Coordinates of N, CA, C and O in Angstrom, one line a residue:
S48 N 0.6 -1.0 0.3 CA 0.1 0.0 -0.4 C 1.2 1.2 0.0 O 1.9 1.3 0.6
C49 N 0.2 2.2 -0.6 CA 0.8 3.5 -0.7 C 0.8 4.3 0.9 O 0.2 4.0 1.5
A50 N 2.2 5.1 1.1 CA 1.9 5.8 2.7 C 1.3 6.8 3.0 O 0.4 6.6 4.1
C51 N 0.8 7.2 1.8 CA -0.3 8.6 1.7 C -1.7 7.9 1.8 O -2.9 8.9 2.3
H52 N -1.9 6.6 1.3 CA -3.3 6.3 0.9 C -3.5 4.7 1.6 O -2.7 3.4 0.6
P53 N -3.9 4.5 2.7 CA -4.0 2.5 2.8 C -5.0 2.4 2.5 O -5.6 2.4 1.8
A54 N -4.2 1.0 2.1 CA -5.6 0.4 1.3 C -6.6 -0.2 2.0 O -6.7 0.3 3.3
R55 N -7.8 0.2 1.4 CA -9.0 -0.1 1.7 C -9.3 -1.7 1.4 O -9.2 -1.8 0.1
P56 N -10.3 -2.3 1.9 CA -10.7 -3.3 1.4 C -11.7 -3.2 -0.2 O -12.2 -1.9 0.0
L57 N -11.7 -4.1 -0.9 CA -12.7 -3.9 -1.6 C -13.9 -3.8 -1.1 O -13.9 -4.8 -0.5
E58 N -14.9 -2.9 -2.0 CA -16.2 -3.6 -1.3 C -16.7 -4.0 -2.4 O -16.4 -4.0 -3.9
S59 N -18.0 -5.2 -1.8 CA -18.6 -6.2 -2.4 C -19.9 -5.7 -2.4 O -20.5 -5.1 -1.6
K60 N -20.6 -5.0 -3.9 CA -21.5 -5.0 -4.2 C -22.3 -6.1 -4.3 O -22.3 -7.4 -5.2
V61 N -23.4 -6.0 -3.6 CA -24.2 -7.2 -3.5 C -25.6 -6.2 -4.7 O -26.1 -5.8 -4.6
T62 N -25.9 -7.4 -5.7 CA -26.6 -7.3 -6.6 C -27.8 -8.3 -6.9 O -27.4 -8.8 -6.5
E63 N -28.6 -7.6 -7.1 CA -30.0 -8.5 -7.0 C -29.9 -8.9 -8.2 O -29.9 -8.4 -9.5
P64 N -30.7 -10.6 -8.0 CA -31.3 -11.7 -9.0 C -31.6 -10.1 -9.8 O -32.6 -9.4 -9.8
A65 N -31.4 -10.3 -12.0 CA -32.4 -9.8 -12.4 C -34.1 -9.3 -12.2 O -34.1 -11.0 -11.9
K66 N -34.4 -9.0 -12.3 CA -36.2 -9.6 -12.0 C -36.2 -10.3 -13.1 O -35.9 -9.8 -14.8
P67 N -37.5 -11.6 -13.6 CA -37.5 -12.2 -14.7 C -38.0 -11.7 -15.7 O -39.0 -10.5 -15.5
K68 N -38.0 -11.6 -17.0 CA -39.1 -11.0 -18.1 C -40.4 -11.3 -17.7 O -41.5 -10.3 -18.3
Y69 N -40.7 -12.5 -17.8 CA -41.8 -12.6 -17.5 C -42.6 -13.9 -16.3 O -41.4 -14.0 -15.4
S70 N -43.8 -13.5 -15.8 CA -44.0 -13.7 -14.6 C -45.6 -15.2 -15.0 O -46.3 -14.6 -15.8
V71 N -44.7 -16.3 -14.7 CA -45.5 -17.9 -15.1 C -45.7 -17.8 -13.2 O -45.2 -18.3 -12.6
T72 N -47.4 -19.1 -13.9 CA -47.1 -20.0 -12.3 C -46.3 -21.0 -12.5 O -46.3 -21.7 -13.4
A73 N -46.6 -21.7 -11.3 CA -46.0 -23.1 -11.9 C -46.4 -23.9 -12.8 O -46.2 -24.7 -13.8
E74 N -47.9 -24.1 -12.5 CA -48.7 -24.7 -13.8 C -48.1 -24.3 -15.4 O -48.1 -25.0 -16.0
E75 N -48.2 -22.9 -15.5 CA -47.4 -22.1 -16.7 C -46.0 -23.1 -17.3 O -45.9 -22.4 -18.2
R76 N -45.8 -22.8 -16.3 CA -43.9 -23.7 -16.7 C -43.5 -25.1 -17.0 O -43.4 -25.5 -18.1
E77 N -45.2 -25.8 -16.3 CA -44.9 -27.2 -16.3 C -45.4 -27.8 -17.6 O -45.3 -28.3 -18.5
L78 N -47.0 -26.3 -18.4 CA -47.4 -26.4 -19.6 C -46.0 -26.0 -20.9 O -46.2 -26.7 -21.9
L79 N -45.7 -25.4 -20.4 CA -43.8 -24.4 -21.2 C -43.7 -25.8 -21.4 O -43.5 -26.1 -22.5
A80 N -43.0 -26.5 -20.9 CA -42.1 -27.5 -20.2 C -42.5 -28.4 -21.3 O -42.1 -29.3 -22.3
R81 N -44.1 -29.1 -21.1 CA -44.3 -30.0 -21.9 C -44.9 -29.8 -23.2 O -44.4 -30.6 -24.1
L82 N -45.0 -28.3 -23.5 CA -45.0 -27.9 -25.1 C -43.9 -27.9 -26.2 O -43.7 -28.4 -27.0
V83 N -42.7 -27.7 -24.9 CA -41.5 -27.8 -26.0 C -40.7 -29.4 -26.2 O -40.3 -29.5 -26.9
F84 N -41.5 -30.0 -25.3 CA -40.8 -31.8 -24.9 C -41.6 -31.7 -26.5 O -41.2 -32.9 -27.0
C85 N -42.9 -31.6 -26.9 CA -43.4 -31.9 -27.8 C -43.5 -31.6 -28.9 O -43.4 -32.0 -29.8
E86 N -42.8 -30.2 -29.2 CA -42.7 -29.2 -30.6 C -41.1 -29.5 -30.7 O -41.6 -29.5 -32.2
A87 N -40.2 -29.7 -30.1 CA -39.0 -29.1 -30.0 C -37.8 -30.6 -29.0 O -37.1 -30.2 -29.5
N88 N -38.4 -31.5 -28.7 CA -37.6 -31.8 -27.9 C -36.3 -32.8 -28.5 O -35.3 -32.7 -28.0
T89 N -36.5 -33.0 -30.0 CA -34.7 -33.6 -30.4 C -33.8 -32.2 -30.4 O -33.2 -32.3 -31.7
E90 N -34.6 -31.3 -31.3 CA -33.8 -29.9 -31.6 C -32.7 -29.7 -30.9 O -32.9 -29.5 -29.4
S91 N -32.4 -28.0 -31.0 CA -31.2 -27.9 -30.5 C -31.8 -26.9 -29.4 O -33.4 -26.5 -29.5
I92 N -31.3 -26.3 -28.3 CA -31.6 -25.8 -27.2 C -32.0 -23.9 -27.7 O -33.2 -23.7 -27.6
E93 N -31.1 -23.8 -29.0 CA -31.4 -22.6 -29.6 C -32.8 -22.8 -30.4 O -33.7 -21.4 -30.0
C94 N -33.3 -23.9 -30.5 CA -35.0 -23.3 -31.3 C -35.5 -24.2 -30.2 O -37.1 -23.7 -30.2
Q95 N -35.2 -24.6 -29.0 CA -36.5 -24.6 -28.2 C -36.4 -23.3 -27.2 O -38.1 -23.4 -27.0
R96 N -35.4 -23.1 -27.1 CA -36.1 -21.4 -26.7 C -36.5 -20.6 -28.0 O -37.7 -20.0 -27.3
A97 N -36.3 -20.9 -28.7 CA -37.4 -19.8 -30.1 C -38.6 -20.3 -30.1 O -40.2 -19.8 -30.1
V98 N -39.2 -21.8 -29.8 CA -40.4 -22.5 -29.9 C -40.3 -21.5 -28.4 O -42.5 -20.8 -28.3
V99 N -40.3 -21.5 -27.3 CA -41.1 -20.9 -26.0 C -41.4 -19.3 -26.1 O -42.1 -18.7 -26.0
S100 N -40.4 -18.8 -26.7 CA -40.5 -17.5 -27.8 C -41.9 -17.0 -28.7 O -42.1 -16.4 -27.7
V101 N -42.4 -18.1 -29.2 CA -43.4 -17.7 -29.8 C -44.9 -17.6 -28.7 O -45.0 -17.2 -29.0
V102 N -44.4 -18.9 -28.1 CA -45.7 -18.3 -26.8 C -45.8 -16.7 -26.2 O -47.1 -16.7 -26.4
F103 N -44.3 -16.7 -25.6 CA -44.6 -15.4 -25.3 C -44.5 -14.1 -25.8 O -45.3 -13.4 -25.3
N104 N -44.3 -14.3 -26.7 CA -44.3 -13.3 -28.3 C -46.1 -13.2 -28.8 O -46.6 -12.1 -28.6
Q105 N -47.1 -14.2 -28.5 CA -47.9 -14.3 -28.6 C -49.0 -13.7 -27.3 O -50.1 -13.2 -27.7
L106 N -48.2 -14.1 -26.2 CA -49.0 -13.2 -25.1 C -48.8 -12.4 -25.1 O -49.7 -11.7 -24.8
D107 N -48.0 -11.5 -25.9 CA -47.7 -10.1 -25.2 C -48.2 -9.4 -26.6 O -49.0 -8.4 -26.4
A108 N -49.3 -10.0 -27.4 CA -49.5 -9.6 -28.8 C -51.4 -8.8 -28.3 O -51.6 -8.5 -28.8
G109 N -51.3 -10.0 -27.3 CA -52.6 -9.9 -26.5 C -54.0 -10.6 -27.6 O -55.2 -10.6 -27.1
K110 N -53.2 -11.1 -28.8 CA -55.1 -11.6 -29.7 C -55.1 -12.9 -29.5 O -56.0 -13.4 -30.1
W111 N -54.2 -13.9 -28.7 CA -54.8 -15.7 -28.6 C -54.8 -15.4 -26.8 O -55.4 -16.7 -26.9
G112 N -54.7 -14.9 -25.8 CA -55.5 -14.8 -24.5 C -54.6 -13.8 -23.8 O -53.6 -13.4 -24.2
N113 N -54.9 -13.7 -22.0 CA -53.9 -13.0 -21.6 C -53.2 -13.9 -20.5 O -52.7 -13.3 -19.7
T114 N -53.1 -15.5 -20.7 CA -52.4 -16.3 -19.8 C -51.6 -17.2 -21.0 O -52.1 -17.5 -21.9
V115 N -50.3 -17.8 -20.3 CA -49.5 -18.6 -21.0 C -50.3 -19.3 -21.7 O -50.9 -20.2 -22.5
T116 N -51.6 -20.4 -20.5 CA -52.5 -21.4 -20.9 C -52.9 -20.9 -21.7 O -53.5 -22.1 -22.8
E117 N -53.7 -20.0 -22.2 CA -54.8 -19.8 -23.2 C -54.5 -19.5 -24.3 O -54.6 -20.0 -25.3
V118 N -53.0 -18.9 -24.5 CA -52.3 -18.9 -25.6 C -52.2 -20.6 -26.2 O -52.7 -20.9 -27.4
I119 N -51.5 -21.5 -25.5 CA -51.3 -23.0 -25.4 C -52.5 -23.7 -26.1 O -52.8 -24.0 -27.2
Y120 N -53.5 -22.8 -25.1 CA -54.7 -23.8 -26.1 C -55.7 -22.9 -26.7 O -56.9 -23.0 -27.3
Y121 N -55.8 -22.1 -27.3 CA -56.3 -21.0 -28.4 C -56.6 -21.7 -29.3 O -55.8 -22.9 -29.9
R122 N -57.7 -21.8 -30.0 CA -58.2 -22.6 -31.0 C -57.0 -22.9 -32.0 O -56.7 -22.1 -32.9
N123 N -56.5 -24.2 -32.0 CA -55.4 -25.2 -33.3 C -54.4 -24.4 -33.4 O -53.5 -24.1 -34.5
N124 N -54.3 -23.5 -32.0 CA -52.5 -22.8 -31.9 C -51.8 -24.0 -32.0 O -50.7 -23.2 -33.0
F125 N -52.0 -24.3 -31.0 CA -50.3 -25.4 -31.3 C -50.7 -27.2 -31.5 O -51.9 -27.9 -30.1
T126 N -50.5 -28.2 -31.9 CA -50.9 -28.9 -32.3 C -50.9 -30.1 -31.5 O -52.1 -31.1 -30.9
P127 N -50.2 -30.4 -30.0 CA -49.7 -31.0 -29.3 C -51.2 -30.7 -28.1 O -51.5 -31.5 -27.0
A128 N -51.4 -29.3 -28.2 CA -52.4 -29.0 -27.0 C -53.9 -30.0 -27.8 O -54.6 -30.1 -27.4
V129 N -54.0 -29.6 -29.6 CA -55.0 -30.0 -30.1 C -55.8 -31.6 -30.0 O -56.8 -31.7 -29.6
F130 N -54.1 -32.0 -29.7 CA -54.6 -33.6 -29.8 C -54.4 -34.1 -28.5 O -53.9 -35.2 -27.9
G131 N -54.4 -33.4 -27.5 CA -53.9 -34.0 -26.1 C -53.0 -34.5 -25.6 O -53.0 -34.9 -25.0
L132 N -51.7 -34.4 -26.4 CA -50.6 -34.7 -25.9 C -49.6 -33.6 -25.0 O -49.2 -34.8 -24.2
L133 N -50.4 -33.0 -24.6 CA -49.8 -32.2 -23.2 C -49.8 -32.9 -21.9 O -49.1 -33.2 -21.6
D134 N -51.1 -33.5 -22.2 CA -51.6 -34.4 -20.9 C -50.1 -35.6 -20.6 O -50.1 -36.1 -19.0
T135 N -50.1 -36.2 -21.4 CA -48.3 -37.1 -21.2 C -47.4 -36.9 -21.3 O -46.4 -37.8 -21.5
A136 N -46.9 -35.8 -21.9 CA -45.5 -35.2 -22.2 C -44.9 -35.7 -21.0 O -45.2 -35.2 -19.7
E137 N -43.2 -35.8 -21.1 CA -42.6 -36.0 -19.8 C -41.3 -35.4 -20.1 O -40.5 -35.6 -21.0
P138 N -41.3 -33.9 -19.7 CA -40.1 -33.0 -20.6 C -38.3 -33.5 -19.9 O -39.4 -34.0 -18.3
T139 N -38.1 -33.3 -20.6 CA -36.5 -33.7 -19.8 C -36.0 -32.1 -19.4 O -36.4 -31.2 -19.3
P140 N -35.1 -32.4 -18.6 CA -34.4 -31.2 -17.6 C -34.0 -30.0 -18.6 O -34.5 -28.8 -17.9
T141 N -33.6 -30.4 -19.3 CA -33.4 -29.3 -20.4 C -34.4 -28.3 -20.8 O -34.0 -27.2 -21.2
N142 N -35.4 -29.5 -21.0 CA -36.9 -28.6 -21.9 C -37.0 -27.4 -20.5 O -38.0 -26.2 -20.7
Y143 N -36.5 -27.9 -19.2 CA -37.1 -26.5 -17.8 C -36.2 -25.6 -18.1 O -36.8 -25.0 -17.5
E144 N -35.2 -26.2 -18.4 CA -33.9 -25.6 -17.9 C -34.2 -24.3 -19.1 O -33.7 -23.3 -19.2
V145 N -35.1 -25.0 -20.6 CA -35.1 -24.1 -21.8 C -36.5 -22.5 -21.3 O -36.4 -21.8 -21.9
V146 N -37.2 -23.4 -20.9 CA -38.3 -22.5 -20.9 C -37.7 -21.4 -19.3 O -38.1 -19.8 -19.6
D147 N -37.1 -21.3 -18.2 CA -36.8 -21.2 -17.1 C -35.6 -20.2 -18.2 O -35.6 -18.5 -17.3
Y148 N -34.8 -19.9 -18.7 CA -33.9 -19.1 -19.5 C -35.0 -18.1 -20.4 O -34.8 -17.2 -20.3
V149 N -36.1 -18.2 -20.8 CA -36.8 -17.9 -21.5 C -38.0 -16.8 -20.9 O -37.4 -15.7 -20.5
I150 N -37.9 -17.2 -19.8 CA -38.7 -16.9 -18.7 C -38.3 -15.5 -18.1 O -38.4 -14.6 -17.9
Q151 N -36.6 -16.0 -17.8 CA -35.8 -15.0 -16.9 C -35.1 -13.7 -17.9 O -35.4 -12.8 -17.3
N152 N -34.7 -14.4 -19.1 CA -34.0 -13.4 -20.3 C -35.4 -12.8 -21.3 O -35.1 -12.2 -21.9
G153 N -36.2 -13.4 -22.0 CA -37.5 -12.9 -23.1 C -37.1 -13.4 -24.1 O -36.3 -14.3 -24.3
S154 N -37.6 -13.3 -24.5 CA -38.5 -14.0 -26.2 C -36.6 -13.7 -26.9 O -36.3 -12.6 -27.3
S155 N -36.6 -15.1 -27.9 CA -35.0 -14.8 -28.5 C -35.1 -14.6 -29.9 O -34.6 -14.6 -31.0
L156 N -36.6 -14.3 -30.1 CA -37.2 -13.8 -31.7 C -37.8 -12.5 -31.4 O -38.4 -11.9 -30.1
P157 N -37.4 -11.7 -32.2 CA -38.5 -10.1 -32.7 C -40.2 -10.7 -32.2 O -40.6 -11.8 -32.7
T158 N -40.3 -9.8 -31.7 CA -42.0 -10.1 -30.9 C -42.5 -10.3 -31.8 O -43.9 -10.8 -31.2
Y159 N -42.1 -10.0 -33.6 CA -43.4 -10.0 -34.6 C -43.5 -11.3 -35.1 O -44.3 -11.6 -35.8
V160 N -42.6 -12.3 -34.2 CA -42.2 -13.7 -35.0 C -42.7 -14.2 -34.2 O -43.2 -14.7 -33.2
R161 N -44.2 -15.2 -34.4 CA -45.2 -16.0 -33.6 C -45.6 -17.0 -34.0 O -46.8 -17.7 -33.8
Y162 N -45.2 -17.3 -35.5 CA -45.3 -18.9 -36.1 C -44.7 -20.0 -35.8 O -43.2 -19.5 -36.3
F163 N -44.2 -21.5 -35.9 CA -43.4 -21.7 -36.4 C -44.1 -23.5 -36.9 O -45.3 -23.7 -36.2
R164 N -43.5 -24.2 -37.7 CA -43.7 -25.4 -37.9 C -42.3 -26.0 -38.6 O -41.6 -25.7 -38.7
S165 N -43.0 -27.6 -38.4 CA -41.4 -27.8 -38.9 C -41.4 -28.4 -40.3 O -42.6 -28.5 -40.7
G166 N -40.6 -28.4 -40.9 CA -40.4 -29.0 -42.0 C -40.0 -27.5 -43.3 O -39.3 -28.1 -44.4
Y167 N -41.0 -27.2 -43.6 CA -41.7 -26.4 -44.5 C -41.9 -24.7 -43.2 O -42.8 -24.9 -42.6
H168 N -42.3 -23.2 -44.4 CA -43.2 -22.0 -44.1 C -44.1 -22.5 -44.3 O -44.4 -23.0 -45.1
H169 N -45.3 -22.2 -43.9 CA -46.6 -21.9 -44.0 C -46.3 -21.6 -45.4 O -46.1 -20.5 -45.4
Q170 N -47.9 -21.7 -45.7 CA -47.8 -21.4 -47.3 C -49.3 -20.4 -47.0 O -49.9 -20.4 -48.4
W171 N -49.8 -19.8 -46.2 CA -50.5 -18.4 -46.2 C -50.4 -17.2 -46.8 O -49.2 -16.6 -47.0
K172 N -51.2 -16.3 -47.0 CA -51.4 -15.3 -47.9 C -50.6 -14.9 -46.6 O -51.4 -14.4 -45.8
G173 N -49.9 -13.4 -46.9 CA -49.6 -12.6 -45.8 C -48.4 -13.1 -45.0 O -48.1 -12.6 -44.6
Y174 N -48.0 -14.6 -45.3 CA -47.3 -14.8 -44.0 C -45.5 -15.1 -45.0 O -45.1 -14.9 -45.9
E175 N -44.8 -14.3 -44.0 CA -43.9 -14.3 -44.7 C -42.3 -15.1 -43.4 O -42.7 -15.4 -42.1
G176 N -41.3 -15.9 -43.9 CA -40.6 -16.5 -43.3 C -39.4 -15.6 -42.6 O -39.4 -14.6 -42.8
Y177 N -39.5 -15.7 -41.0 CA -37.7 -15.4 -40.6 C -37.0 -15.9 -40.4 O -35.5 -15.2 -41.1
C178 N -37.1 -17.3 -40.0 CA -35.6 -17.9 -40.0 C -35.7 -19.8 -39.8 O -36.9 -20.0 -39.9
I179 N -34.7 -20.2 -39.8 CA -34.9 -21.9 -39.6 C -34.2 -22.1 -38.4 O -33.3 -21.9 -38.7
I180 N -34.3 -22.9 -37.5 CA -33.6 -22.9 -36.7 C -33.5 -25.0 -36.9 O -34.7 -25.0 -36.1
D181 N -32.8 -25.5 -36.9 CA -32.8 -27.0 -36.9 C -33.8 -27.5 -38.3 O -33.2 -27.1 -39.5
D182 N -35.1 -27.9 -38.0 CA -35.6 -28.2 -38.8 C -37.0 -27.2 -38.5 O -38.0 -27.7 -39.0
V183 N -36.9 -26.5 -37.8 CA -38.5 -25.9 -37.2 C -38.2 -24.2 -38.2 O -36.7 -23.7 -38.6
Y184 N -39.1 -24.0 -38.6 CA -39.4 -22.5 -39.7 C -40.5 -21.6 -38.7 O -41.1 -21.7 -38.5
F185 N -39.8 -20.3 -38.5 CA -40.4 -19.7 -37.9 C -40.7 -18.0 -38.8 O -40.0 -17.9 -39.8
G186 N -42.0 -17.8 -38.8 CA -42.7 -16.2 -39.1 C -43.1 -15.4 -38.7 O -43.5 -15.8 -37.4
F187 N -43.8 -14.9 -39.9 CA -44.9 -13.7 -39.1 C -45.7 -13.3 -40.1 O -45.7 -13.8 -41.6
F188 N -46.7 -12.5 -39.9 CA -47.3 -11.7 -40.8 C -47.4 -10.6 -41.0 O -47.1 -9.7 -40.6
T189 N -46.9 -9.9 -42.8 CA -47.1 -9.1 -42.6 C -48.2 -7.8 -42.5 O -48.2 -6.9 -42.2
D190 N -49.0 -8.7 -42.2 CA -50.7 -7.2 -41.9 C -50.5 -8.3 -40.6 O -51.5 -9.4 -41.0
W191 N -51.1 -7.3 -39.8 CA -51.1 -8.2 -38.0 C -52.3 -9.0 -38.5 O -52.5 -10.2 -37.9
E192 N -53.4 -8.8 -39.0 CA -54.8 -9.2 -39.2 C -55.2 -10.0 -39.4 O -55.9 -11.0 -39.4
L193 N -54.1 -10.6 -40.7 CA -54.3 -11.6 -41.1 C -53.7 -12.7 -40.1 O -54.2 -14.5 -40.1
G194 N -53.1 -12.6 -39.2 CA -52.4 -14.0 -38.5 C -53.5 -14.4 -37.7 O -52.8 -15.3 -36.6
V195 N -54.0 -13.6 -37.5 CA -55.3 -14.4 -36.2 C -56.5 -14.6 -36.7 O -57.2 -14.3 -36.9
W196 N -56.9 -15.9 -36.2 CA -58.3 -16.5 -36.4 C -58.9 -16.7 -35.6 O -58.5 -17.4 -34.5

């Protein structure tokens, strides 16, 4: 230490953990993990995060419902919900980690990307592809009103 400036102990700053981007119930977290398991379990973590992001992008848009559950079960929105597959899905630890990551950090996609499907982009009027992650195609509608039915 210097003679004119005695050494001071380093100040330790206690930082609060960042507030999660989204607030969900335990049941909604479970439902999201089951959806990811059904829709993208064999895909990369990046792809699984994008699937969860679509749910939150739809929730934020307010056209599919006001809760995660309403969005997932919105008429014909997610195939596993339509066919009752979510009830028997058994999510992996990775599925829960992916859900928790998006809950904490927010959507990994732009807010206007609200659709996905495996294998190819939708052929709907006004639909545009945004990206392909693994074998899942993500996109949006250029005219917002075309995308909600």
